[in-house]
Coordinates of C-alpha atoms in Angstrom, one line a residue:
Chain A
X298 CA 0.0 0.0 0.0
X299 CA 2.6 2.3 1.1
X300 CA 5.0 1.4 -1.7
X301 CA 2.0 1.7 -3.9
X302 CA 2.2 5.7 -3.2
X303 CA 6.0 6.0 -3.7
X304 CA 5.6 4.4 -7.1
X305 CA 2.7 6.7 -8.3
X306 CA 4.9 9.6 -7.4
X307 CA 7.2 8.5 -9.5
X308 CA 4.6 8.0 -12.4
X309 CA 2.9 11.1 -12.0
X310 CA 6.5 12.9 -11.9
X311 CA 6.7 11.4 -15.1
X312 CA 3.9 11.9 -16.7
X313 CA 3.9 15.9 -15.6
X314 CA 7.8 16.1 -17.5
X315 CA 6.5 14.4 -20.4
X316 CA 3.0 16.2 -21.5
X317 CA 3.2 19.3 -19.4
X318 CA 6.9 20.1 -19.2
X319 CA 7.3 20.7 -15.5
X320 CA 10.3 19.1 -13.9
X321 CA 9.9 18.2 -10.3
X322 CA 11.4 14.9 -10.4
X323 CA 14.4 17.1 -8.2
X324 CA 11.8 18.1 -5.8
X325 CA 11.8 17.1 -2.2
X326 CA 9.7 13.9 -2.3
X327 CA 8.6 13.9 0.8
X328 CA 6.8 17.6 0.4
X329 CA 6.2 16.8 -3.0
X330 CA 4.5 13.5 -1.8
X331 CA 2.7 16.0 0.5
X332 CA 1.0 18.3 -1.8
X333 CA -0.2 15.6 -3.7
X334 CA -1.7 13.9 -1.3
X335 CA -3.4 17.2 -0.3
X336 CA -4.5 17.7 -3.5
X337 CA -6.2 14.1 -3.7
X338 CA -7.8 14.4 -0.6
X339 CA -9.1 17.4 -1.8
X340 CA -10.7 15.5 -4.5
X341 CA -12.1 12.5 -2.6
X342 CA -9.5 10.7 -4.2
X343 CA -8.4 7.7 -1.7
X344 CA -4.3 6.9 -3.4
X345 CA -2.1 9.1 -5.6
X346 CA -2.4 6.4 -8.2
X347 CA -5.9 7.5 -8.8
X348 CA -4.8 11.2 -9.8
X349 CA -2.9 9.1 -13.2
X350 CA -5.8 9.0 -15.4
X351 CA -7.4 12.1 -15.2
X352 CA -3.4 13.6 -15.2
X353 CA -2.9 12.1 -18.7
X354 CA -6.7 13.0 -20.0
X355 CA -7.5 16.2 -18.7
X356 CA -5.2 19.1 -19.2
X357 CA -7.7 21.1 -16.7
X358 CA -7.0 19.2 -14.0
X359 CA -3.5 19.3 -14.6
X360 CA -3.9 23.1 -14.2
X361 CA -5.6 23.0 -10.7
X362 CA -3.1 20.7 -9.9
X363 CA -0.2 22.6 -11.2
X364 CA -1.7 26.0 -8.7
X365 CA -1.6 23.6 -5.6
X366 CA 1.7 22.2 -6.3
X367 CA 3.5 25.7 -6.7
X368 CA 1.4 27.7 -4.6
X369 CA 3.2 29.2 -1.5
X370 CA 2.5 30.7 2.1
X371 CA 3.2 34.4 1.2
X372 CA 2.5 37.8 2.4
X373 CA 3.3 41.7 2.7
X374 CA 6.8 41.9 4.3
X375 CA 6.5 38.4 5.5
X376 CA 9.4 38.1 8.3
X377 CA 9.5 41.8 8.9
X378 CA 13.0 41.5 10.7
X379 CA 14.5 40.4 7.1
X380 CA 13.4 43.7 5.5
X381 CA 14.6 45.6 8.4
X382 CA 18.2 44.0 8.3
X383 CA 18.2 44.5 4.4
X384 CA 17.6 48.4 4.9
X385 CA 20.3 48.8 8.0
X386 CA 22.5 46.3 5.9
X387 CA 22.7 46.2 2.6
X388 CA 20.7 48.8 0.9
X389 CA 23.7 51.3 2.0
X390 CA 26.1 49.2 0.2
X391 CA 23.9 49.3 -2.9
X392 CA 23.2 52.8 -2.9
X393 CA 27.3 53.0 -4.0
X394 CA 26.1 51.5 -7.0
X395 CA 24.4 54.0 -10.3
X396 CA 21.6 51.8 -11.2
X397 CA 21.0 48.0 -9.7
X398 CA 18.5 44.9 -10.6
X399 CA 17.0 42.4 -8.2
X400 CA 15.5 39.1 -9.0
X401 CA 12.9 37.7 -6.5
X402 CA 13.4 33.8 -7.4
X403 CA 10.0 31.9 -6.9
X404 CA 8.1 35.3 -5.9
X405 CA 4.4 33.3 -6.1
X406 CA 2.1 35.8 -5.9
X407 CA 4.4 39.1 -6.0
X408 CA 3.8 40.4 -2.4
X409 CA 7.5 40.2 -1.5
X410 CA 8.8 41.9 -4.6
X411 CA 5.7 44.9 -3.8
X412 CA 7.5 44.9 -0.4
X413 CA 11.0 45.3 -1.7
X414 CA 9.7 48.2 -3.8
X415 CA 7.9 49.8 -1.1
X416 CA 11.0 49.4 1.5
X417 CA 13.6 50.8 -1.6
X418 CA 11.0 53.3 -2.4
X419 CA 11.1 55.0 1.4
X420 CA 14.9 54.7 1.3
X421 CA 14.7 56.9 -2.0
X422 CA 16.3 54.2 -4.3
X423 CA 13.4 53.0 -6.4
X424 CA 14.0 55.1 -8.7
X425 CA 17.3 53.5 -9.4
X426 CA 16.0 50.3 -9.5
X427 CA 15.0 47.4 -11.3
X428 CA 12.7 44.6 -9.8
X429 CA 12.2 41.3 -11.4
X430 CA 9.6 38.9 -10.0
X431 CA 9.9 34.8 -11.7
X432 CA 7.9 31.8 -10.5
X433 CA 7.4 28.9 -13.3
X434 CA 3.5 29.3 -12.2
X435 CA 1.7 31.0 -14.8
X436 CA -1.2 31.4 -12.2
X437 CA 1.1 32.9 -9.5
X438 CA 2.9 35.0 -12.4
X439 CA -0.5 36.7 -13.9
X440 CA -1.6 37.3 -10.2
X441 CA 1.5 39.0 -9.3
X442 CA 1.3 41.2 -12.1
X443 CA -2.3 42.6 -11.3
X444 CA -0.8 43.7 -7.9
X445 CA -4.6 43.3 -6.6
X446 CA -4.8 41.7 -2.9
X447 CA -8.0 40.9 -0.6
X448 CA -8.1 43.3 2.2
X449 CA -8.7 40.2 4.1
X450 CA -4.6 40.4 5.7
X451 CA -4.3 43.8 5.3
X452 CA -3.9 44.4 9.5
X453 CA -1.5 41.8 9.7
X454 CA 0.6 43.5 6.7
X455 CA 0.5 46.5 8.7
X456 CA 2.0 45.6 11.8
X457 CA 5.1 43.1 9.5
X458 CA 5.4 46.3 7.9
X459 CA 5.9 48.6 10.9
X460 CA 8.0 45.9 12.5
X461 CA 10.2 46.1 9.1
X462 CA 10.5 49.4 9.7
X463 CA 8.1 50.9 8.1
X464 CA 8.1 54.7 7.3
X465 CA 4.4 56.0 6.8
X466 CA 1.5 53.5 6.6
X467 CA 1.0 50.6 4.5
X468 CA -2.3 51.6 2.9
X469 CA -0.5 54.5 1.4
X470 CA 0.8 52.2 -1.6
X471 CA -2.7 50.9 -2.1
X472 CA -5.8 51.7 -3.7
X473 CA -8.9 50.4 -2.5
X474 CA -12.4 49.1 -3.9
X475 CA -14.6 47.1 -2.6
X476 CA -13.2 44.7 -0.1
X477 CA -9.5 44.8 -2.7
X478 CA -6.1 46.4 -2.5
X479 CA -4.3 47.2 -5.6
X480 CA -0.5 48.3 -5.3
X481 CA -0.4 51.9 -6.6
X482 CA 1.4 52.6 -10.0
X483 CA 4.4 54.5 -8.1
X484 CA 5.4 51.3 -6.7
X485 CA 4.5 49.1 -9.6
X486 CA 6.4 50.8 -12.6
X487 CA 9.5 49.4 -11.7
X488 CA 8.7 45.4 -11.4
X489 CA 8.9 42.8 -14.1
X490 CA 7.0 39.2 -13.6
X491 CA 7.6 36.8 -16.1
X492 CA 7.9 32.8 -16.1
X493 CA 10.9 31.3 -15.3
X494 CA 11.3 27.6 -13.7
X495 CA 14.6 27.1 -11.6
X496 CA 14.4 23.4 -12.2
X497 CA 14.9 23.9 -16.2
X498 CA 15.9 27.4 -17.4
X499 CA 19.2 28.8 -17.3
X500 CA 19.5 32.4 -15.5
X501 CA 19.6 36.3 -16.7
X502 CA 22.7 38.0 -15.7
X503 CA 24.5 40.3 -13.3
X504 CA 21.6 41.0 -10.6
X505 CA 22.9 42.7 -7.7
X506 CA 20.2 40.8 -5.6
X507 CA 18.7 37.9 -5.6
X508 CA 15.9 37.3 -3.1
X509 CA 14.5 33.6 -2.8
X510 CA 13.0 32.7 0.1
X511 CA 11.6 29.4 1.3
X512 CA 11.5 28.1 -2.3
X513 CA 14.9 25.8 -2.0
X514 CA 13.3 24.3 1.1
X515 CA 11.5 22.5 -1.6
X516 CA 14.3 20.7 -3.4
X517 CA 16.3 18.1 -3.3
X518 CA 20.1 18.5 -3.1
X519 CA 20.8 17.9 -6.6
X520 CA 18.4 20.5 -7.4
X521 CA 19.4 23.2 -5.0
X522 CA 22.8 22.6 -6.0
X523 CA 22.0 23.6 -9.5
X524 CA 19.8 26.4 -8.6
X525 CA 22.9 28.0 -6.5
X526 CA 25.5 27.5 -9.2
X527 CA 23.2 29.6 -11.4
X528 CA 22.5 32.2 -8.9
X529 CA 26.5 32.3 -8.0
X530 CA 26.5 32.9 -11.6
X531 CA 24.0 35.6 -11.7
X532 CA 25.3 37.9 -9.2
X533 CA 27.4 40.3 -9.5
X534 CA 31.0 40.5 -8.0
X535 CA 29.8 40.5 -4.1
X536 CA 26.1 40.7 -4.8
X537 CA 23.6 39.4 -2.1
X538 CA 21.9 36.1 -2.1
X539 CA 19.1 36.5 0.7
X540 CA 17.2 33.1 2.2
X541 CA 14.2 32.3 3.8
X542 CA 14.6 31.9 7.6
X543 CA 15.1 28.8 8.1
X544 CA 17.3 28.3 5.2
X545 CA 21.0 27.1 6.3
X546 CA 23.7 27.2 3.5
X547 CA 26.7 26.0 3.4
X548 CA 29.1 27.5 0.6
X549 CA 32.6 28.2 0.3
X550 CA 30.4 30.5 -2.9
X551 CA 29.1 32.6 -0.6
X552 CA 29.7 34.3 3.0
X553 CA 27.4 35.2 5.4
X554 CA 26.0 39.0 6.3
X555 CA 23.5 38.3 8.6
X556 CA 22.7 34.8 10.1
X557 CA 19.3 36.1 11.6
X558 CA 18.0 37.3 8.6
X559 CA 19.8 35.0 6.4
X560 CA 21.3 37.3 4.2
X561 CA 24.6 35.9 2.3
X562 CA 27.2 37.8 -0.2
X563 CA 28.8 36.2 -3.2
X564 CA 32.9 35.4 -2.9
X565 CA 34.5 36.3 -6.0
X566 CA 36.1 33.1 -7.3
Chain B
X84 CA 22.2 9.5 11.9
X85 CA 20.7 7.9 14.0
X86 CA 22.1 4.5 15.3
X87 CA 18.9 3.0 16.2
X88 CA 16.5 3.9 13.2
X89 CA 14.0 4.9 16.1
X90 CA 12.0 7.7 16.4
X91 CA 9.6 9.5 19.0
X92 CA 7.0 11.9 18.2
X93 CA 4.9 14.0 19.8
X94 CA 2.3 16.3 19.1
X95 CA 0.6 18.8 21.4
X96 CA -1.4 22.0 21.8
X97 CA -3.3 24.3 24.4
X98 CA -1.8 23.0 27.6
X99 CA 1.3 21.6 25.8
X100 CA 4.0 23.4 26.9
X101 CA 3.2 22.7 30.0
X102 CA 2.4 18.9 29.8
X103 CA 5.7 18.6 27.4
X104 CA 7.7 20.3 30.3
X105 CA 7.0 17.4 32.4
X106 CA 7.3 14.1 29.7
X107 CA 10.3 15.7 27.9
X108 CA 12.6 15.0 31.0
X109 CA 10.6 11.7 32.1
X110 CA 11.7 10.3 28.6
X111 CA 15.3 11.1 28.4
X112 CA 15.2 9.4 31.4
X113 CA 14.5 6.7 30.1
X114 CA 15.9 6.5 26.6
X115 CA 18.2 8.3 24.1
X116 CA 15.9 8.1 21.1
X117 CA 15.6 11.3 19.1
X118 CA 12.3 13.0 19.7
X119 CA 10.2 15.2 17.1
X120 CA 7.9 17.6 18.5
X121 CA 5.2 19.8 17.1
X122 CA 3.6 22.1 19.7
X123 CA 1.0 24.3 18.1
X124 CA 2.6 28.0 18.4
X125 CA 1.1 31.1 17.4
X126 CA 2.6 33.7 15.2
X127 CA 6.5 34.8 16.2
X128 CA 8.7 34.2 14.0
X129 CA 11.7 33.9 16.2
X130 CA 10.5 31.5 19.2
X131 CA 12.0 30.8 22.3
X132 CA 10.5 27.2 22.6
X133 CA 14.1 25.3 22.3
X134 CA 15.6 27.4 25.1
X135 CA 12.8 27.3 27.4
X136 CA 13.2 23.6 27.6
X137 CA 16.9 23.7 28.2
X138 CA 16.3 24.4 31.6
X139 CA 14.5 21.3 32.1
X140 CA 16.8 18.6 29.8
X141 CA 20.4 17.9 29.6
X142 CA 20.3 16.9 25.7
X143 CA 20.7 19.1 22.9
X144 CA 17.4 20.6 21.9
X145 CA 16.8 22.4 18.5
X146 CA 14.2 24.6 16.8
X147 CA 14.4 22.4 13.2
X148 CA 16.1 24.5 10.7
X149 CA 15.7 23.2 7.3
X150 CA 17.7 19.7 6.4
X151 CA 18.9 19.2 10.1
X152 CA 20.1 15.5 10.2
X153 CA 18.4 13.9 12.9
X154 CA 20.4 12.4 15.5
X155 CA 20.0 10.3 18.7
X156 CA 19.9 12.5 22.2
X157 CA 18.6 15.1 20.4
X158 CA 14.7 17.1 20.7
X159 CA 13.7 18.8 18.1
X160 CA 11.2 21.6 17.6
X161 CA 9.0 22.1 14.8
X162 CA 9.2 26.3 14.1
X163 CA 6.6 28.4 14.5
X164 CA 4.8 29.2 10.8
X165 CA 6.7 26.5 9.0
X166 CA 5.4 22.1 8.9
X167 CA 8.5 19.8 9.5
X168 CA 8.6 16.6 7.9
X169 CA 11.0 13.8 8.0
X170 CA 12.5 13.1 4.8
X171 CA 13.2 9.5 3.9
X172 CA 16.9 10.2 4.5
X173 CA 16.0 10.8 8.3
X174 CA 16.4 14.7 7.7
X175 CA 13.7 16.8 8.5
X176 CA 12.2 19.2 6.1
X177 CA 10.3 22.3 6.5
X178 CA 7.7 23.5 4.6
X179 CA 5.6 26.9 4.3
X180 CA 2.8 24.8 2.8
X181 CA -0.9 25.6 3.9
X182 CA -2.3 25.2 7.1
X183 CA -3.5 21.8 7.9
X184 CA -6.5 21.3 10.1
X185 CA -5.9 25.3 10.8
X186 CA -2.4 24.5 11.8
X187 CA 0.9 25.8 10.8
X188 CA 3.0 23.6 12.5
X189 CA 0.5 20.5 11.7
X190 CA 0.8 17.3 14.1
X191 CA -0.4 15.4 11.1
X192 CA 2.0 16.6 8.4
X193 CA 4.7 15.4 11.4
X194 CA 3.4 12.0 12.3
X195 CA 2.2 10.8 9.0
X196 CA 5.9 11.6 7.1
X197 CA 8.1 9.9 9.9
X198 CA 5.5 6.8 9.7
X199 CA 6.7 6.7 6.6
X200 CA 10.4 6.9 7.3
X201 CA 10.6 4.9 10.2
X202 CA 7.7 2.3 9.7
X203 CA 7.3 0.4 13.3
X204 CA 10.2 1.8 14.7
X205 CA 7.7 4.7 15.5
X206 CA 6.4 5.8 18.6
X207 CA 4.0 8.6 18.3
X208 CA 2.4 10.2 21.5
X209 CA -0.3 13.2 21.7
X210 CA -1.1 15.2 24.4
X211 CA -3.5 18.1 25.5
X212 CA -5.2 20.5 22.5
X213 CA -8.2 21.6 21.5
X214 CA -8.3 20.9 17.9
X215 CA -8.4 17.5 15.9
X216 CA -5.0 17.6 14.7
X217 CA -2.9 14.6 14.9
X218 CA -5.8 12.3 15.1
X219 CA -5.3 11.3 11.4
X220 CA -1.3 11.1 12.0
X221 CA -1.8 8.5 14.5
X222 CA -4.1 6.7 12.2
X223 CA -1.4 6.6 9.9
X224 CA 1.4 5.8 12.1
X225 CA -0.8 2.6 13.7
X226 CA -1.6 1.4 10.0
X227 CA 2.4 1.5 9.8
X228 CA 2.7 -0.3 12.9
X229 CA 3.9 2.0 15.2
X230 CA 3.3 2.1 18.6
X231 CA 0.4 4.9 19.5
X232 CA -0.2 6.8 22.9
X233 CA -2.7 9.2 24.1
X234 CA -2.7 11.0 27.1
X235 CA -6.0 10.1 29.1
X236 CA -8.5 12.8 27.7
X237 CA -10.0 13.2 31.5
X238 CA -6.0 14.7 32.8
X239 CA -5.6 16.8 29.9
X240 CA -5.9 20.3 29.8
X241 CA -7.8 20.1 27.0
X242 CA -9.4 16.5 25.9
X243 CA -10.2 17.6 22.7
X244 CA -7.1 16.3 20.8
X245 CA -6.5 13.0 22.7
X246 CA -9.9 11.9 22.7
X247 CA -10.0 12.4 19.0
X248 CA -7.1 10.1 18.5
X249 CA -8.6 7.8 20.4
X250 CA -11.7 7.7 19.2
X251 CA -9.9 6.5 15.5
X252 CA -9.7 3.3 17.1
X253 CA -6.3 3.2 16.5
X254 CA -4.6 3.9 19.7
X255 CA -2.5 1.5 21.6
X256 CA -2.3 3.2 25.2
X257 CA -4.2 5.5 26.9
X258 CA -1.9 6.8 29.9
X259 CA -1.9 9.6 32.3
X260 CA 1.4 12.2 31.9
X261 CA 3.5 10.8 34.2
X262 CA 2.9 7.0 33.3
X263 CA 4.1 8.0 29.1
X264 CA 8.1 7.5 29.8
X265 CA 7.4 4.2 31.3
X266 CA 5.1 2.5 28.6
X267 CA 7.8 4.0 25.7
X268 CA 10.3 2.4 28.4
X269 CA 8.3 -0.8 28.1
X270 CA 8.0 -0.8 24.0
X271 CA 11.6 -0.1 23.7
X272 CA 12.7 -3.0 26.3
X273 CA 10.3 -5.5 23.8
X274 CA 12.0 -4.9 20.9
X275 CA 10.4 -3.2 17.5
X276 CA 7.0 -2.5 18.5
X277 CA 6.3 -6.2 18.5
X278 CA 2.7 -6.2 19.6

């Protein structure tokens, strides 16, 4: 029974690679294993191995699966102390720099990136800057790009983003209607979302920043191996790779700038 | 890792830390297994929990961080906001999934991962809570042959939780607080959960 599961992760790994072109046979398989299983459940479906035929007929239920699979816990300077640390930290160093670019690796449904902009907008360095936002969810992608929110969180946002640091109040950068919140065009102008999938594509160059946080939690070694070599490559000379919080690494590539907020810099080979 | 491929778990809410305060030195009394906990904690993300119990035990006791190997004379915590799971390589694994059953820690997504990884060799233990959580881990870990324990419903500060588990039919022990470290004393001594 329980081997039965372990083999239908493997099939259904397959089977997304072959027709769909996602690769997550490098993902963690035990929080792989985990989402699936959610995902069935969700269905009434009693085994894995019952998600195989309607995986290989039904492209539509390959797209609800795909949204649960990628789909991850995110909000408005979520772990506030991290955006604090980046503005006593790092922005300083990066003002020394004309004009910089920061990718947000895996940035789901854009509320991190917004948060970055907001935090570089009140240190006065927006305008010098260029934010890209990638997750190999289409879903998450054309989300992020509306910029529109439920007010449902919006108290909870608030206090992250006075404990960040914040310098006037949240619901300054939004406009509201109805019971939504949509990121004001100030903030906006200066992001780019597009698709981009760790697992298979190669990486853009020379970012000063990368931010991707609790995303390599999800991959096996192999996989988060690769995905470091390409963002070592990415960076520029020195350039900030910054983790989710409970994100350890490990790297003679990189050193460390602050263990609480697990932010690292790049060592020039 | 681990030299004896054995594992405890427990899983606890309202009235946990309490409860946990007392079984957590009760059981390294009695063994040197690693044990997993996942104590429902709101919000924070920077918790306290592993120091506050290194006042009452002598082993090493860790909030997980991501990939942690897990090792014998060792507790670890799962962290507030994120699940921990036990990978089949006996690391554990964090994940910022949903909340299960409301929960973020979730005594399920614990219990039903390290049945998987350590099969029999489990022992999985739940305490006070007022929720339902865990009651489909223990399930799970029985099904895998582990050995299950609930704290009598009637002690606990909540019964919610245990009686749940129990009420799965899949429950091995019922035992008040104090009388946990010597039934896991007891499955230990017999060998593999041999029931």
């Amino acid at each position: 029974m329980f081997k039965a599961d372990t083999l239908s992760l493997k099939i259904i790994t397959e089977i997304i690679h072959e027709l769909y072109g996602y690769d997550f046979s490098n993902y963690s398989k035990v929080s792989l294993k985990r989402r699936l299983t959610h995902h069935a459940n969700k269905r009434d479906m009693h085994s894995l191995a019952d998600m195989i035929p309607p995986l290989i007929n039904d492209p539509k239920f390959f797209s609800e699966l795909l949204a649960d699979l990628s789909i991850t816990v995110t909000e408005m300077f979520r772990n506030p102390e991290f955006y604090r640390c980046f503005a006593n930290k790092v922005i300083p160093k990066l003002k020394t720099y004309p004009y910089i670019k920061i990718w947000h690796a895996g940035c789901a449904t854009g509320e991190e990136v917004y948060s970055m902009a907001i935090l570089l907008y009140e240190n006065e360095f927006l305008t010098r800057t260029q934010l890209y936002g990638t997750d190999f969810n289409p879903f998450a992608i054309s989300a992020a790009k509306k910029g529109i929110y439920s007010c449902e969180h919006i108290e909870a946002y608030e206090t992250n983003y006075n404990t960040a640091g914040g310098k006037s109040r949240l619901c300054n950068y939004f406009t509201e209607k109805y019971d939504l919140l949509k990121i004001k065009q100030s903030i906006t102008n200066k992001i780019a979302f597009f698709e981009h999938d760790l697992a298979t594509d190669y990486s853009f160059g020379d970012v000063e920043v990368i931010v991707c946080r609790n995303v390599l939690i999800y991959f096996d070694d192999h996989l988060k191996n690769r995905v470091l070599e390409l963002f070592y490559n990415a960076l520029v000379p020195n350039g900030y790779l910054c983790l989710g919080d409970k994100e350890t690494l490990n790297s003679s590539q990189f050193k460390c700038v602050d263990s609480t907020a697990r932010i690292y810099s790049k060592v020039a080979r | 890792m681990s030299k004896h491929d054995q594992c405890i778990v427990i899983g606890s809410s309202y009235g946990g830390i309490e409860a946990l305060s007392h079984l957590l030195p009760a059981i390294k009394d009695v063994c040197t297994l690693p044990i997993l906990v996942t104590q429902h904690i709101k919000g924070t993300r920077y918790s306290n929990i592993a120091s506050c119990f290194s006042q009452y035990c002598a082993c090493r006791i860790y909030e997980a961080e991501h990939s942690m190997l897990i090792e014998d004379d060792c507790i670890y915590f799962a962290p507030p906001d994120y699940h921990m799971l036990v990978s089949d390589q006996h690391k554990l694994i964090l994940s910022a999934d949903e909340r299960v059953n409301y929960s973020r820690p979730s005594i399920d997504e614990l219990f039903e991962t390290a049945s998987e990884t350590y099969q029999q060799h489990l022992i999985a233990i739940i305490l006070t809570g007022a929720n339902q959580d865990g009651a489909n881990g223990i399930r799970v870990a029985h099904q895998h042959e582990g050995f299950t324990i609930a704290q009598e419903p009637k002690q606990a500060k909540a019964a919610t939780m245990p009686q749940a588990a129990i009420d799965t039919g899949h429950i091995d022990a019922i035992c008040r607080l104090e009388n946990i470290a010597s039934a896991v004393k007891a499955v230990i001594e017999r060998g593999c959960n041999d029931k």
